[in-house]
PDB file of C-alpha atoms and ligand atoms in Angstrom:
ATOM      1  CA  MET W  29       0.041  19.410 -17.955  1.00 70.00           C
ATOM      2  CA  SER W  30       2.276  18.200 -20.775  1.00 90.00           C
ATOM      3  CA  LYS W  31       0.868  18.295 -24.280  1.00 97.00           C
ATOM      4  CA  LEU W  32      -0.149  15.233 -26.265  1.00 98.00           C
ATOM      5  CA  ASN W  33       2.326  14.653 -29.114  1.00 98.00           C
ATOM      6  CA  ILE W  34       0.427  13.769 -32.263  1.00 98.00           C
ATOM      7  CA  THR W  35       2.018  12.747 -35.576  1.00 98.00           C
ATOM      8  CA  VAL W  36      -0.237  12.874 -38.640  1.00 98.00           C
ATOM      9  CA  TRP W  37       1.067  10.438 -41.274  1.00 98.00           C
ATOM     10  CA  ASN W  38      -0.092  10.544 -44.906  1.00 98.00           C
ATOM     11  CA  GLU W  39       1.169   8.666 -47.935  1.00 98.00           C
ATOM     12  CA  PHE W  40       0.747  12.007 -49.791  1.00 98.00           C
ATOM     13  CA  ARG W  41       0.652  10.675 -53.362  1.00 97.00           C
ATOM     14  CA  HIS W  42      -2.844  11.545 -54.687  1.00 96.00           C
ATOM     15  CA  GLU W  43      -2.361  15.214 -53.811  1.00 96.00           C
ATOM     16  CA  LYS W  44       0.869  15.389 -55.834  1.00 95.00           C
ATOM     17  CA  SER W  45      -0.293  13.465 -58.906  1.00 95.00           C
ATOM     18  CA  GLU W  46      -3.964  14.442 -59.362  1.00 96.00           C
ATOM     19  CA  GLU W  47      -5.058  18.035 -59.813  1.00 97.00           C
ATOM     20  CA  ARG W  48      -8.639  17.382 -58.677  1.00 97.00           C
ATOM     21  CA  ILE W  49      -7.352  16.008 -55.352  1.00 97.00           C
ATOM     22  CA  GLN W  50      -4.815  18.821 -54.996  1.00 97.00           C
ATOM     23  CA  LYS W  51      -7.704  21.291 -55.276  1.00 97.00           C
ATOM     24  CA  VAL W  52      -9.405  19.687 -52.266  1.00 98.00           C
ATOM     25  CA  TYR W  53      -6.196  19.342 -50.206  1.00 98.00           C
ATOM     26  CA  PRO W  54      -3.619  21.854 -51.524  1.00 98.00           C
ATOM     27  CA  LYS W  55      -1.167  21.100 -48.695  1.00 98.00           C
ATOM     28  CA  GLY W  56      -2.098  17.436 -48.408  1.00 98.00           C
ATOM     29  CA  ILE W  57      -4.581  15.564 -46.233  1.00 98.00           C
ATOM     30  CA  HIS W  58      -2.037  15.475 -43.385  1.00 98.00           C
ATOM     31  CA  GLU W  59      -1.801  19.268 -43.233  1.00 98.00           C
ATOM     32  CA  ALA W  60      -5.597  19.685 -43.303  1.00 98.00           C
ATOM     33  CA  ILE W  61      -5.928  17.389 -40.294  1.00 98.00           C
ATOM     34  CA  ALA W  62      -2.872  18.853 -38.540  1.00 98.00           C
ATOM     35  CA  ASP W  63      -4.114  22.449 -39.034  1.00 98.00           C
ATOM     36  CA  ALA W  64      -7.384  21.570 -37.333  1.00 98.00           C
ATOM     37  CA  LEU W  65      -5.710  19.742 -34.429  1.00 98.00           C
ATOM     38  CA  ARG W  66      -3.240  22.594 -33.870  1.00 98.00           C
ATOM     39  CA  LYS W  67      -6.166  24.781 -32.751  1.00 98.00           C
ATOM     40  CA  ASP W  68      -6.324  22.696 -29.567  1.00 98.00           C
ATOM     41  CA  GLU W  69      -3.684  23.815 -27.079  1.00 97.00           C
ATOM     42  CA  ALA W  70      -3.631  20.341 -25.555  1.00 97.00           C
ATOM     43  CA  PHE W  71      -1.908  19.033 -28.695  1.00 98.00           C
ATOM     44  CA  ASN W  72       1.575  19.313 -30.093  1.00 98.00           C
ATOM     45  CA  VAL W  73       1.156  18.289 -33.754  1.00 98.00           C
ATOM     46  CA  CYS W  74       3.676  17.300 -36.419  1.00 98.00           C
ATOM     47  CA  THR W  75       3.347  15.504 -39.752  1.00 98.00           C
ATOM     48  CA  ALA W  76       5.191  12.745 -41.604  1.00 98.00           C
ATOM     49  CA  THR W  77       4.836  11.394 -45.143  1.00 98.00           C
ATOM     50  CA  LEU W  78       5.774   8.274 -47.086  1.00 98.00           C
ATOM     51  CA  ASP W  79       8.475   9.788 -49.297  1.00 98.00           C
ATOM     52  CA  GLU W  80      10.490  11.258 -46.425  1.00 98.00           C
ATOM     53  CA  PRO W  81      13.486   9.197 -45.224  1.00 98.00           C
ATOM     54  CA  GLU W  82      12.150   6.306 -43.111  1.00 98.00           C
ATOM     55  CA  HIS W  83       8.681   7.572 -44.144  1.00 98.00           C
ATOM     56  CA  GLY W  84       9.183  10.387 -41.627  1.00 98.00           C
ATOM     57  CA  LEU W  85       8.858   7.829 -38.828  1.00 98.00           C
ATOM     58  CA  THR W  86      12.366   7.700 -37.422  1.00 98.00           C
ATOM     59  CA  ASP W  87      13.016   6.080 -34.058  1.00 98.00           C
ATOM     60  CA  GLU W  88      13.171   9.552 -32.536  1.00 98.00           C
ATOM     61  CA  VAL W  89       9.800  10.597 -34.015  1.00 98.00           C
ATOM     62  CA  LEU W  90       8.104   7.341 -33.013  1.00 98.00           C
ATOM     63  CA  GLU W  91       9.542   7.463 -29.524  1.00 97.00           C
ATOM     64  CA  LYS W  92       8.062  10.865 -28.796  1.00 97.00           C
ATOM     65  CA  THR W  93       4.735  10.237 -30.579  1.00 98.00           C
ATOM     66  CA  ASP W  94       1.815   9.635 -28.217  1.00 98.00           C
ATOM     67  CA  VAL W  95      -0.799   9.214 -30.940  1.00 98.00           C
ATOM     68  CA  LEU W  96      -0.166   8.422 -34.616  1.00 98.00           C
ATOM     69  CA  ILE W  97      -2.825   9.165 -37.249  1.00 99.00           C
ATOM     70  CA  TRP W  98      -2.565   7.111 -40.481  1.00 99.00           C
ATOM     71  CA  TRP W  99      -3.962   7.859 -43.964  1.00 98.00           C
ATOM     72  CA  GLY W 100      -2.897   5.736 -46.938  1.00 98.00           C
ATOM     73  CA  HIS W 101      -4.472   4.371 -50.114  1.00 98.00           C
ATOM     74  CA  ILE W 102      -2.515   3.635 -53.294  1.00 98.00           C
ATOM     75  CA  ALA W 103       0.922   2.993 -51.839  1.00 98.00           C
ATOM     76  CA  HIS W 104       0.398   0.616 -48.908  1.00 98.00           C
ATOM     77  CA  GLY W 105       2.935  -1.719 -50.546  1.00 98.00           C
ATOM     78  CA  ASP W 106       5.624   0.984 -50.500  1.00 98.00           C
ATOM     79  CA  VAL W 107       5.617   1.172 -46.705  1.00 98.00           C
ATOM     80  CA  LYS W 108       8.685  -0.709 -45.491  1.00 98.00           C
ATOM     81  CA  ASP W 109       8.033  -3.733 -43.290  1.00 98.00           C
ATOM     82  CA  GLU W 110      10.707  -2.629 -40.814  1.00 98.00           C
ATOM     83  CA  ILE W 111       8.847   0.654 -40.223  1.00 98.00           C
ATOM     84  CA  VAL W 112       5.547  -1.221 -39.860  1.00 98.00           C
ATOM     85  CA  ASP W 113       7.195  -3.465 -37.257  1.00 98.00           C
ATOM     86  CA  LYS W 114       8.412  -0.421 -35.322  1.00 98.00           C
ATOM     87  CA  VAL W 115       4.953   1.187 -35.347  1.00 98.00           C
ATOM     88  CA  TYR W 116       3.457  -2.133 -34.243  1.00 98.00           C
ATOM     89  CA  ASP W 117       5.878  -2.365 -31.300  1.00 98.00           C
ATOM     90  CA  ARG W 118       5.118   1.199 -30.281  1.00 98.00           C
ATOM     91  CA  VAL W 119       1.377   0.456 -30.281  1.00 98.00           C
ATOM     92  CA  LEU W 120       1.880  -2.631 -28.094  1.00 96.00           C
ATOM     93  CA  ASN W 121       3.882  -0.408 -25.759  1.00 95.00           C
ATOM     94  CA  GLY W 122       1.180   2.227 -25.458  1.00 96.00           C
ATOM     95  CA  MET W 123       1.207   4.568 -28.479  1.00 98.00           C
ATOM     96  CA  GLY W 124      -2.306   5.325 -29.740  1.00 98.00           C
ATOM     97  CA  LEU W 125      -3.087   4.705 -33.427  1.00 98.00           C
ATOM     98  CA  ILE W 126      -5.934   6.227 -35.427  1.00 98.00           C
ATOM     99  CA  VAL W 127      -6.418   4.643 -38.835  1.00 99.00           C
ATOM    100  CA  LEU W 128      -8.483   6.634 -41.305  1.00 98.00           C
ATOM    101  CA  HIS W 129     -10.593   5.556 -44.292  1.00 98.00           C
ATOM    102  CA  SER W 130      -8.531   3.581 -46.872  1.00 98.00           C
ATOM    103  CA  GLY W 131      -5.916   3.001 -44.181  1.00 98.00           C
ATOM    104  CA  HIS W 132      -8.043  -0.082 -43.451  1.00 98.00           C
ATOM    105  CA  PHE W 133      -5.875  -1.871 -46.014  1.00 98.00           C
ATOM    106  CA  SER W 134      -2.526  -0.618 -44.655  1.00 98.00           C
ATOM    107  CA  LYS W 135       0.086  -3.113 -43.506  1.00 98.00           C
ATOM    108  CA  ILE W 136      -0.044  -1.782 -39.962  1.00 98.00           C
ATOM    109  CA  PHE W 137      -3.847  -2.090 -39.618  1.00 98.00           C
ATOM    110  CA  LYS W 138      -3.907  -5.599 -41.086  1.00 98.00           C
ATOM    111  CA  LYS W 139      -1.046  -6.658 -38.805  1.00 98.00           C
ATOM    112  CA  LEU W 140      -2.858  -5.319 -35.750  1.00 98.00           C
ATOM    113  CA  MET W 141      -6.176  -6.901 -36.774  1.00 98.00           C
ATOM    114  CA  GLY W 142      -4.854 -10.257 -37.951  1.00 98.00           C
ATOM    115  CA  THR W 143      -7.524 -10.390 -40.672  1.00 98.00           C
ATOM    116  CA  SER W 144      -7.721  -9.342 -44.347  1.00 98.00           C
ATOM    117  CA  ALA W 145      -9.541  -6.040 -43.530  1.00 98.00           C
ATOM    118  CA  ARG W 146     -11.244  -6.284 -46.952  1.00 98.00           C
ATOM    119  CA  LEU W 147     -14.572  -4.622 -47.615  1.00 98.00           C
ATOM    120  CA  LYS W 148     -17.083  -3.638 -50.290  1.00 98.00           C
ATOM    121  CA  TRP W 149     -16.903  -0.169 -51.909  1.00 98.00           C
ATOM    122  CA  ARG W 150     -18.535   2.137 -54.478  1.00 98.00           C
ATOM    123  CA  GLU W 151     -17.410   5.574 -55.562  1.00 97.00           C
ATOM    124  CA  VAL W 152     -20.361   7.625 -56.762  1.00 98.00           C
ATOM    125  CA  GLY W 153     -20.444  10.340 -54.089  1.00 98.00           C
ATOM    126  CA  GLU W 154     -23.587   9.221 -52.268  1.00 98.00           C
ATOM    127  CA  LYS W 155     -24.902  10.409 -48.905  1.00 98.00           C
ATOM    128  CA  GLU W 156     -23.518   8.811 -45.719  1.00 98.00           C
ATOM    129  CA  ARG W 157     -25.093   9.037 -42.285  1.00 98.00           C
ATOM    130  CA  LEU W 158     -22.891   7.934 -39.379  1.00 98.00           C
ATOM    131  CA  TRP W 159     -25.073   6.974 -36.431  1.00 98.00           C
ATOM    132  CA  VAL W 160     -23.551   7.453 -32.991  1.00 98.00           C
ATOM    133  CA  ILE W 161     -24.450   4.220 -31.245  1.00 98.00           C
ATOM    134  CA  GLU W 162     -22.479   4.848 -28.020  1.00 98.00           C
ATOM    135  CA  ARG W 163     -23.538   8.363 -27.008  1.00 96.00           C
ATOM    136  CA  GLY W 164     -21.506   8.266 -23.785  1.00 98.00           C
ATOM    137  CA  HIS W 165     -18.250   7.206 -25.425  1.00 98.00           C
ATOM    138  CA  PRO W 166     -15.476   9.850 -25.207  1.00 98.00           C
ATOM    139  CA  ILE W 167     -14.924   9.647 -28.983  1.00 98.00           C
ATOM    140  CA  ALA W 168     -18.533  10.746 -29.528  1.00 98.00           C
ATOM    141  CA  GLY W 169     -18.290  13.715 -27.135  1.00 98.00           C
ATOM    142  CA  GLY W 170     -20.008  16.847 -28.441  1.00 98.00           C
ATOM    143  CA  LEU W 171     -21.741  15.123 -31.349  1.00 98.00           C
ATOM    144  CA  GLY W 172     -25.431  14.962 -32.123  1.00 98.00           C
ATOM    145  CA  GLU W 173     -27.345  11.783 -32.876  1.00 98.00           C
ATOM    146  CA  TYR W 174     -25.560  11.354 -36.199  1.00 98.00           C
ATOM    147  CA  ILE W 175     -23.102  12.931 -38.624  1.00 98.00           C
ATOM    148  CA  GLU W 176     -24.281  13.468 -42.166  1.00 98.00           C
ATOM    149  CA  LEU W 177     -21.904  13.709 -45.134  1.00 98.00           C
ATOM    150  CA  PRO W 178     -23.588  14.735 -48.396  1.00 98.00           C
ATOM    151  CA  ASN W 179     -21.058  13.046 -50.668  1.00 98.00           C
ATOM    152  CA  GLU W 180     -18.800  10.146 -49.784  1.00 98.00           C
ATOM    153  CA  GLU W 181     -17.385   6.925 -51.120  1.00 98.00           C
ATOM    154  CA  MET W 182     -19.388   3.942 -49.844  1.00 98.00           C
ATOM    155  CA  TYR W 183     -17.770   1.215 -47.741  1.00 98.00           C
ATOM    156  CA  GLY W 184     -20.071  -1.725 -47.040  1.00 98.00           C
ATOM    157  CA  GLU W 185     -20.189  -4.859 -44.936  1.00 98.00           C
ATOM    158  CA  ARG W 186     -18.848  -7.296 -44.725  1.00 98.00           C
ATOM    159  CA  PHE W 187     -15.746  -5.571 -43.359  1.00 98.00           C
ATOM    160  CA  ASP W 188     -13.310  -8.371 -42.484  1.00 98.00           C
ATOM    161  CA  ILE W 189     -12.166  -7.220 -39.041  1.00 98.00           C
ATOM    162  CA  PRO W 190     -12.309  -8.857 -35.619  1.00 98.00           C
ATOM    163  CA  ALA W 191     -15.360  -7.767 -33.598  1.00 98.00           C
ATOM    164  CA  PRO W 192     -14.360  -4.355 -32.173  1.00 98.00           C
ATOM    165  CA  ASP W 193     -13.886  -4.018 -28.414  1.00 98.00           C
ATOM    166  CA  GLU W 194     -16.184  -0.995 -28.693  1.00 98.00           C
ATOM    167  CA  LEU W 195     -18.209   0.110 -31.710  1.00 98.00           C
ATOM    168  CA  VAL W 196     -18.978   3.841 -31.692  1.00 98.00           C
ATOM    169  CA  PHE W 197     -20.430   4.501 -35.175  1.00 98.00           C
ATOM    170  CA  ILE W 198     -22.406   2.595 -37.759  1.00 98.00           C
ATOM    171  CA  SER W 199     -22.753   4.156 -41.207  1.00 98.00           C
ATOM    172  CA  TRP W 200     -25.783   4.011 -43.459  1.00 98.00           C
ATOM    173  CA  PHE W 201     -25.330   4.787 -47.145  1.00 98.00           C
ATOM    174  CA  GLU W 202     -27.836   6.109 -49.643  1.00 98.00           C
ATOM    175  CA  GLY W 203     -27.395   2.995 -51.771  1.00 98.00           C
ATOM    176  CA  GLY W 204     -28.527   0.762 -48.898  1.00 98.00           C
ATOM    177  CA  GLU W 205     -25.336  -0.639 -47.367  1.00 98.00           C
ATOM    178  CA  VAL W 206     -24.226  -0.331 -43.742  1.00 98.00           C
ATOM    179  CA  PHE W 207     -20.716  -0.330 -42.262  1.00 98.00           C
ATOM    180  CA  ARG W 208     -18.960  -0.422 -38.875  1.00 98.00           C
ATOM    181  CA  SER W 209     -17.416   3.053 -39.128  1.00 98.00           C
ATOM    182  CA  GLY W 210     -15.878   3.701 -35.731  1.00 98.00           C
ATOM    183  CA  CYS W 211     -14.122   0.700 -34.203  1.00 99.00           C
ATOM    184  CA  CYS W 212     -12.058   0.666 -30.995  1.00 99.00           C
ATOM    185  CA  TYR W 213      -9.473  -1.978 -30.160  1.00 98.00           C
ATOM    186  CA  ASN W 214      -7.010  -2.625 -27.348  1.00 98.00           C
ATOM    187  CA  ARG W 215      -3.713  -4.052 -28.552  1.00 98.00           C
ATOM    188  CA  GLY W 216      -1.159  -4.586 -25.777  1.00 96.00           C
ATOM    189  CA  LYS W 217      -0.960  -1.280 -23.884  1.00 95.00           C
ATOM    190  CA  GLY W 218      -2.071   0.675 -26.955  1.00 97.00           C
ATOM    191  CA  LYS W 219      -5.450   1.780 -28.212  1.00 98.00           C
ATOM    192  CA  VAL W 220      -6.426   1.627 -31.872  1.00 98.00           C
ATOM    193  CA  PHE W 221      -9.358   3.471 -33.453  1.00 99.00           C
ATOM    194  CA  TYR W 222     -10.507   2.909 -37.024  1.00 99.00           C
ATOM    195  CA  PHE W 223     -12.595   5.775 -38.448  1.00 99.00           C
ATOM    196  CA  ARG W 224     -14.105   5.317 -41.901  1.00 98.00           C
ATOM    197  CA  PRO W 225     -14.780   8.733 -43.546  1.00 98.00           C
ATOM    198  CA  GLY W 226     -12.134  10.460 -45.637  1.00 98.00           C
ATOM    199  CA  HIS W 227     -12.147   9.673 -49.335  1.00 98.00           C
ATOM    200  CA  GLU W 228      -9.508  11.895 -50.940  1.00 97.00           C
ATOM    201  CA  SER W 229     -11.735  13.577 -53.534  1.00 97.00           C
ATOM    202  CA  PHE W 230     -14.261  14.914 -50.998  1.00 98.00           C
ATOM    203  CA  PRO W 231     -13.574  17.675 -48.416  1.00 98.00           C
ATOM    204  CA  ILE W 232     -14.257  15.352 -45.474  1.00 98.00           C
ATOM    205  CA  TYR W 233     -11.340  16.553 -43.306  1.00 98.00           C
ATOM    206  CA  TYR W 234     -12.779  20.083 -43.175  1.00 98.00           C
ATOM    207  CA  ASN W 235     -16.083  18.870 -41.669  1.00 98.00           C
ATOM    208  CA  GLU W 236     -16.310  20.045 -38.055  1.00 98.00           C
ATOM    209  CA  ASP W 237     -17.918  16.874 -36.729  1.00 98.00           C
ATOM    210  CA  ILE W 238     -15.339  14.669 -38.444  1.00 98.00           C
ATOM    211  CA  LEU W 239     -12.525  16.786 -36.997  1.00 98.00           C
ATOM    212  CA  LYS W 240     -14.166  16.632 -33.580  1.00 98.00           C
ATOM    213  CA  VAL W 241     -14.153  12.821 -33.754  1.00 98.00           C
ATOM    214  CA  ILE W 242     -10.457  12.765 -34.725  1.00 98.00           C
ATOM    215  CA  SER W 243      -9.616  15.178 -31.912  1.00 98.00           C
ATOM    216  CA  ASN W 244     -11.660  13.161 -29.379  1.00 98.00           C
ATOM    217  CA  ALA W 245     -10.005   9.973 -30.614  1.00 98.00           C
ATOM    218  CA  CYS W 246      -6.525  11.431 -30.038  1.00 98.00           C
ATOM    219  CA  LYS W 247      -7.433  12.123 -26.407  1.00 98.00           C
ATOM    220  CA  TRP W 248      -9.053   8.690 -25.987  1.00 98.00           C
ATOM    221  CA  ALA W 249      -6.003   6.926 -27.499  1.00 98.00           C
ATOM    222  CA  SER W 250      -3.429   8.764 -25.391  1.00 98.00           C
ATOM    223  CA  PRO W 251      -0.900   6.370 -23.805  1.00 95.00           C
ATOM    224  CA  PRO W 252      -1.435   4.956 -20.314  1.00 90.00           C
ATOM    225  CA  LEU W 253       0.446   6.432 -17.372  1.00 90.00           C
ATOM    226  CA  GLU W 254       3.911   5.018 -16.664  1.00 85.00           C
ATOM    227  CA  SER W 255       3.685   1.527 -15.215  1.00 79.00           C
ATOM    228  CA  PRO W 256       6.287  -1.106 -14.301  1.00 81.00           C
ATOM    229  CA  PRO W 257       7.396  -3.213 -17.257  1.00 84.00           C
ATOM    230  CA  ASP W 258       5.404  -6.391 -17.920  1.00 85.00           C
ATOM    231  CA  ASN W 259       6.892  -9.529 -16.443  1.00 87.00           C
ATOM    232  CA  TYR W 260       6.693 -12.404 -18.915  1.00 90.00           C
ATOM    233  CA  ALA W 261       9.365 -14.560 -17.203  1.00 91.00           C
ATOM    234  CA  ASN W 262       8.952 -17.958 -15.579  1.00 94.00           C
ATOM    235  CA  ALA W 263       7.324 -17.185 -12.201  1.00 91.00           C
ATOM    236  CA  SER W 264       9.263 -19.904 -10.436  1.00 92.00           C
ATOM    237  CA  ALA W 265       9.281 -18.068  -7.099  1.00 92.00           C
ATOM    238  CA  PRO W 266       5.591 -17.745  -6.120  1.00 92.00           C
ATOM    239  CA  LEU W 267       4.349 -14.862  -3.971  1.00 94.00           C
ATOM    240  CA  GLU W 268       2.688 -17.273  -1.539  1.00 96.00           C
ATOM    241  CA  VAL W 269       3.839 -20.636  -0.206  1.00 95.00           C
ATOM    242  CA  ILE W 270       2.175 -23.293  -2.362  1.00 95.00           C
ATOM    243  CA  LYS W 271       1.063 -26.125  -0.064  1.00 94.00           C
ATOM    244  CA  SER W 272      -0.731 -28.380  -2.509  1.00 90.00           C
ATOM    245  CA  LYS W 273       2.395 -29.962  -3.999  1.00 73.00           C
TER     246      LYS W 273
HETATM  247 ZN1   ZN V 319     -11.502   6.226 -50.666  1.00 57.37          ZN
END
């Protein structure tokens, strides 16, 4: 069986400019996630970052990517619209997309959602409990009843997204808020999964349950099997004789 080609994309700015973040992710968030995924022989993993030419997402890279993982925060505006358009087209044509944490406000996620994707937040390092509300969903495979993170940034409702096609996790926060933390969408032939945890100053992407969710999500979001191209033309020659003219 051929391997699933995963590209982990990170804006990779916090880790270069802030020592406290660099201590948590010395090689960058993208490498922490990629290192974990590389342990699975089903995956072929590479990384790409904002400051590479074409943000590391050349036509060649995008063409061979089956699932793209996206982490961004302070530099959403630096992502070129032409690259966003290319990622968007690839998703509609079957590439999976996993958007993490502050990626909710990325150009690509907002374009795919068609809403503002705004939310409420608080950064005091409170406890988060992510409840698995669809125990049979492939993204929740191997998890217990919930995932507990001792220290996280809070994201609270209302989260301005369209109602997810499937909602896998709801988060509860120590301060009282709740949040739709694991949201699945179908967009064209592609699958999109938004997963909330991952504030840059906490070691979230070393947590085994969080990594399990990301790994499961890559498999869930893998592209569909080859199918004939869609036919959007005028169907002027019907398959059957139409008698009711
Ligand atoms: Zn954050």
